[in-house]
Amino acid sequence: MQILDRKQVERIRKMYPEGTQICLDEMEGERNMPSGLKGKVCYVDDAGQIHVNWENGSSLAVLPEVDSFHKIGEPHKRKEHDMQR
């Protein structure tokens, strides 16, 4: 996992405030987290992980630099780390 600096974490927090609805495109290494699964952001921690309450009852965090997801109502995006360059 890549370590994000404070500025990157704050950027993620602004992009994904509490209550933001997201849709999972792919979560690496998690078979029980299918593409298309929807959830609501709870918070972004100091490591930049986005903690989500998923519609399947899971509360796994998405890792912006690893997982692929998008805000509901927005087009699919590349992984977050591709956007930080």
mmCIF file with all atom_site columns, C-alpha atoms in Angstrom:
data_model
loop_
_atom_site.group_PDB
_atom_site.id
_atom_site.type_symbol
_atom_site.label_atom_id
_atom_site.label_alt_id
_atom_site.label_comp_id
_atom_site.label_asym_id
_atom_site.label_entity_id
_atom_site.label_seq_id
_atom_site.pdbx_PDB_ins_code
_atom_site.Cartn_x
_atom_site.Cartn_y
_atom_site.Cartn_z
_atom_site.occupancy
_atom_site.B_iso_or_equiv
_atom_site.pdbx_formal_charge
_atom_site.auth_seq_id
_atom_site.auth_comp_id
_atom_site.auth_asym_id
_atom_site.auth_atom_id
_atom_site.pdbx_PDB_model_num
ATOM 1  C CA . MET A 1 1  ? 0.000   0.000   0.000   1.00 0.00 ? 1  MET A CA 1
ATOM 2  C CA . GLN A 1 2  ? 1.262   3.427   -0.954  1.00 0.00 ? 2  GLN A CA 1
ATOM 3  C CA . ILE A 1 3  ? 1.561   5.957   1.881   1.00 0.00 ? 3  ILE A CA 1
ATOM 4  C CA . LEU A 1 4  ? -0.284  9.178   1.139   1.00 0.00 ? 4  LEU A CA 1
ATOM 5  C CA . ASP A 1 5  ? 0.807   12.551  2.449   1.00 0.00 ? 5  ASP A CA 1
ATOM 6  C CA . ARG A 1 6  ? -1.506  14.861  4.387   1.00 0.00 ? 6  ARG A CA 1
ATOM 7  C CA . LYS A 1 7  ? -2.349  16.929  1.306   1.00 0.00 ? 7  LYS A CA 1
ATOM 8  C CA . GLN A 1 8  ? -3.437  13.841  -0.652  1.00 0.00 ? 8  GLN A CA 1
ATOM 9  C CA . VAL A 1 9  ? -5.579  12.624  2.269   1.00 0.00 ? 9  VAL A CA 1
ATOM 10 C CA . GLU A 1 10 ? -7.286  16.019  2.555   1.00 0.00 ? 10 GLU A CA 1
ATOM 11 C CA . ARG A 1 11 ? -7.986  15.957  -1.194  1.00 0.00 ? 11 ARG A CA 1
ATOM 12 C CA . ILE A 1 12 ? -9.662  12.548  -0.831  1.00 0.00 ? 12 ILE A CA 1
ATOM 13 C CA . ARG A 1 13 ? -11.703 13.809  2.142   1.00 0.00 ? 13 ARG A CA 1
ATOM 14 C CA . LYS A 1 14 ? -12.979 16.732  0.071   1.00 0.00 ? 14 LYS A CA 1
ATOM 15 C CA . MET A 1 15 ? -13.826 14.462  -2.861  1.00 0.00 ? 15 MET A CA 1
ATOM 16 C CA . TYR A 1 16 ? -15.624 11.866  -0.695  1.00 0.00 ? 16 TYR A CA 1
ATOM 17 C CA . PRO A 1 17 ? -17.301 13.560  2.288   1.00 0.00 ? 17 PRO A CA 1
ATOM 18 C CA . GLU A 1 18 ? -19.550 11.616  4.649   1.00 0.00 ? 18 GLU A CA 1
ATOM 19 C CA . GLY A 1 19 ? -22.745 10.530  2.898   1.00 0.00 ? 19 GLY A CA 1
ATOM 20 C CA . THR A 1 20 ? -21.260 10.392  -0.613  1.00 0.00 ? 20 THR A CA 1
ATOM 21 C CA . GLN A 1 21 ? -22.745 7.454   -2.498  1.00 0.00 ? 21 GLN A CA 1
ATOM 22 C CA . ILE A 1 22 ? -20.269 5.329   -4.428  1.00 0.00 ? 22 ILE A CA 1
ATOM 23 C CA . CYS A 1 23 ? -20.394 2.300   -6.678  1.00 0.00 ? 23 CYS A CA 1
ATOM 24 C CA . LEU A 1 24 ? -17.685 -0.344  -6.639  1.00 0.00 ? 24 LEU A CA 1
ATOM 25 C CA . ASP A 1 25 ? -16.062 -1.271  -9.943  1.00 0.00 ? 25 ASP A CA 1
ATOM 26 C CA . GLU A 1 26 ? -13.464 -3.648  -8.474  1.00 0.00 ? 26 GLU A CA 1
ATOM 27 C CA . MET A 1 27 ? -12.070 -4.362  -5.001  1.00 0.00 ? 27 MET A CA 1
ATOM 28 C CA . GLU A 1 28 ? -8.793  -6.195  -5.184  1.00 0.00 ? 28 GLU A CA 1
ATOM 29 C CA . GLY A 1 29 ? -8.747  -9.536  -3.349  1.00 0.00 ? 29 GLY A CA 1
ATOM 30 C CA . GLU A 1 30 ? -12.385 -9.449  -2.177  1.00 0.00 ? 30 GLU A CA 1
ATOM 31 C CA . ARG A 1 31 ? -14.638 -11.995 -3.856  1.00 0.00 ? 31 ARG A CA 1
ATOM 32 C CA . ASN A 1 32 ? -17.685 -11.001 -1.789  1.00 0.00 ? 32 ASN A CA 1
ATOM 33 C CA . MET A 1 33 ? -17.530 -7.419  -3.048  1.00 0.00 ? 33 MET A CA 1
ATOM 34 C CA . PRO A 1 34 ? -18.962 -7.582  -6.585  1.00 0.00 ? 34 PRO A CA 1
ATOM 35 C CA . SER A 1 35 ? -18.753 -4.940  -9.255  1.00 0.00 ? 35 SER A CA 1
ATOM 36 C CA . GLY A 1 36 ? -21.795 -2.675  -9.094  1.00 0.00 ? 36 GLY A CA 1
ATOM 37 C CA . LEU A 1 37 ? -22.129 -2.885  -5.299  1.00 0.00 ? 37 LEU A CA 1
ATOM 38 C CA . LYS A 1 38 ? -23.274 0.451   -3.859  1.00 0.00 ? 38 LYS A CA 1
ATOM 39 C CA . GLY A 1 39 ? -22.437 2.061   -0.552  1.00 0.00 ? 39 GLY A CA 1
ATOM 40 C CA . LYS A 1 40 ? -22.320 5.274   1.442   1.00 0.00 ? 40 LYS A CA 1
ATOM 41 C CA . VAL A 1 41 ? -19.100 6.903   2.681   1.00 0.00 ? 41 VAL A CA 1
ATOM 42 C CA . CYS A 1 42 ? -18.777 7.087   6.477   1.00 0.00 ? 42 CYS A CA 1
ATOM 43 C CA . TYR A 1 43 ? -15.382 8.806   6.700   1.00 0.00 ? 43 TYR A CA 1
ATOM 44 C CA . VAL A 1 44 ? -11.852 8.962   5.310   1.00 0.00 ? 44 VAL A CA 1
ATOM 45 C CA . ASP A 1 45 ? -9.159  7.925   7.787   1.00 0.00 ? 45 ASP A CA 1
ATOM 46 C CA . ASP A 1 46 ? -5.677  9.430   8.188   1.00 0.00 ? 46 ASP A CA 1
ATOM 47 C CA . ALA A 1 47 ? -4.235  6.872   5.744   1.00 0.00 ? 47 ALA A CA 1
ATOM 48 C CA . GLY A 1 48 ? -6.667  7.977   3.010   1.00 0.00 ? 48 GLY A CA 1
ATOM 49 C CA . GLN A 1 49 ? -8.815  4.839   3.181   1.00 0.00 ? 49 GLN A CA 1
ATOM 50 C CA . ILE A 1 50 ? -12.469 5.524   2.447   1.00 0.00 ? 50 ILE A CA 1
ATOM 51 C CA . HIS A 1 51 ? -14.673 3.691   4.949   1.00 0.00 ? 51 HIS A CA 1
ATOM 52 C CA . VAL A 1 52 ? -18.015 2.699   3.453   1.00 0.00 ? 52 VAL A CA 1
ATOM 53 C CA . ASN A 1 53 ? -21.245 1.080   4.609   1.00 0.00 ? 53 ASN A CA 1
ATOM 54 C CA . TRP A 1 54 ? -22.065 -1.231  1.703   1.00 0.00 ? 54 TRP A CA 1
ATOM 55 C CA . GLU A 1 55 ? -25.563 -2.384  0.704   1.00 0.00 ? 55 GLU A CA 1
ATOM 56 C CA . ASN A 1 56 ? -24.512 -6.003  1.387   1.00 0.00 ? 56 ASN A CA 1
ATOM 57 C CA . GLY A 1 57 ? -23.874 -5.191  5.075   1.00 0.00 ? 57 GLY A CA 1
ATOM 58 C CA . SER A 1 58 ? -20.102 -5.017  4.763   1.00 0.00 ? 58 SER A CA 1
ATOM 59 C CA . SER A 1 59 ? -18.136 -2.071  6.107   1.00 0.00 ? 59 SER A CA 1
ATOM 60 C CA . LEU A 1 60 ? -14.891 -2.627  4.222   1.00 0.00 ? 60 LEU A CA 1
ATOM 61 C CA . ALA A 1 61 ? -12.869 0.447   3.274   1.00 0.00 ? 61 ALA A CA 1
ATOM 62 C CA . VAL A 1 62 ? -11.866 1.149   -0.305  1.00 0.00 ? 62 VAL A CA 1
ATOM 63 C CA . LEU A 1 63 ? -8.257  1.989   -0.992  1.00 0.00 ? 63 LEU A CA 1
ATOM 64 C CA . PRO A 1 64 ? -8.132  4.792   -3.563  1.00 0.00 ? 64 PRO A CA 1
ATOM 65 C CA . GLU A 1 65 ? -4.715  3.714   -4.833  1.00 0.00 ? 65 GLU A CA 1
ATOM 66 C CA . VAL A 1 66 ? -5.765  0.051   -5.231  1.00 0.00 ? 66 VAL A CA 1
ATOM 67 C CA . ASP A 1 67 ? -9.516  -0.319  -5.730  1.00 0.00 ? 67 ASP A CA 1
ATOM 68 C CA . SER A 1 68 ? -11.668 1.022   -8.547  1.00 0.00 ? 68 SER A CA 1
ATOM 69 C CA . PHE A 1 69 ? -14.919 2.849   -7.763  1.00 0.00 ? 69 PHE A CA 1
ATOM 70 C CA . HIS A 1 70 ? -16.885 5.934   -8.709  1.00 0.00 ? 70 HIS A CA 1
ATOM 71 C CA . LYS A 1 71 ? -19.400 8.344   -7.248  1.00 0.00 ? 71 LYS A CA 1
ATOM 72 C CA . ILE A 1 72 ? -22.947 7.451   -8.145  1.00 0.00 ? 72 ILE A CA 1
ATOM 73 C CA . GLY A 1 73 ? -24.156 9.784   -10.858 1.00 0.00 ? 73 GLY A CA 1
ATOM 74 C CA . GLU A 1 74 ? -20.665 10.318  -12.278 1.00 0.00 ? 74 GLU A CA 1
ATOM 75 C CA . PRO A 1 75 ? -19.002 8.387   -15.093 1.00 0.00 ? 75 PRO A CA 1
ATOM 76 C CA . HIS A 1 76 ? -16.620 5.558   -14.250 1.00 0.00 ? 76 HIS A CA 1
ATOM 77 C CA . LYS A 1 77 ? -13.134 6.815   -13.414 1.00 0.00 ? 77 LYS A CA 1
ATOM 78 C CA . ARG A 1 78 ? -9.683  5.409   -13.440 1.00 0.00 ? 78 ARG A CA 1
ATOM 79 C CA . LYS A 1 79 ? -8.233  4.291   -10.136 1.00 0.00 ? 79 LYS A CA 1
ATOM 80 C CA . GLU A 1 80 ? -7.669  7.211   -7.778  1.00 0.00 ? 80 GLU A CA 1
ATOM 81 C CA . HIS A 1 81 ? -3.871  6.931   -7.910  1.00 0.00 ? 81 HIS A CA 1
ATOM 82 C CA . ASP A 1 82 ? -3.936  7.491   -11.676 1.00 0.00 ? 82 ASP A CA 1
ATOM 83 C CA . MET A 1 83 ? -5.629  10.841  -11.038 1.00 0.00 ? 83 MET A CA 1
ATOM 84 C CA . GLN A 1 84 ? -2.999  12.057  -8.539  1.00 0.00 ? 84 GLN A CA 1
ATOM 85 C CA . ARG A 1 85 ? -0.294  12.411  -11.147 1.00 0.00 ? 85 ARG A CA 1
#
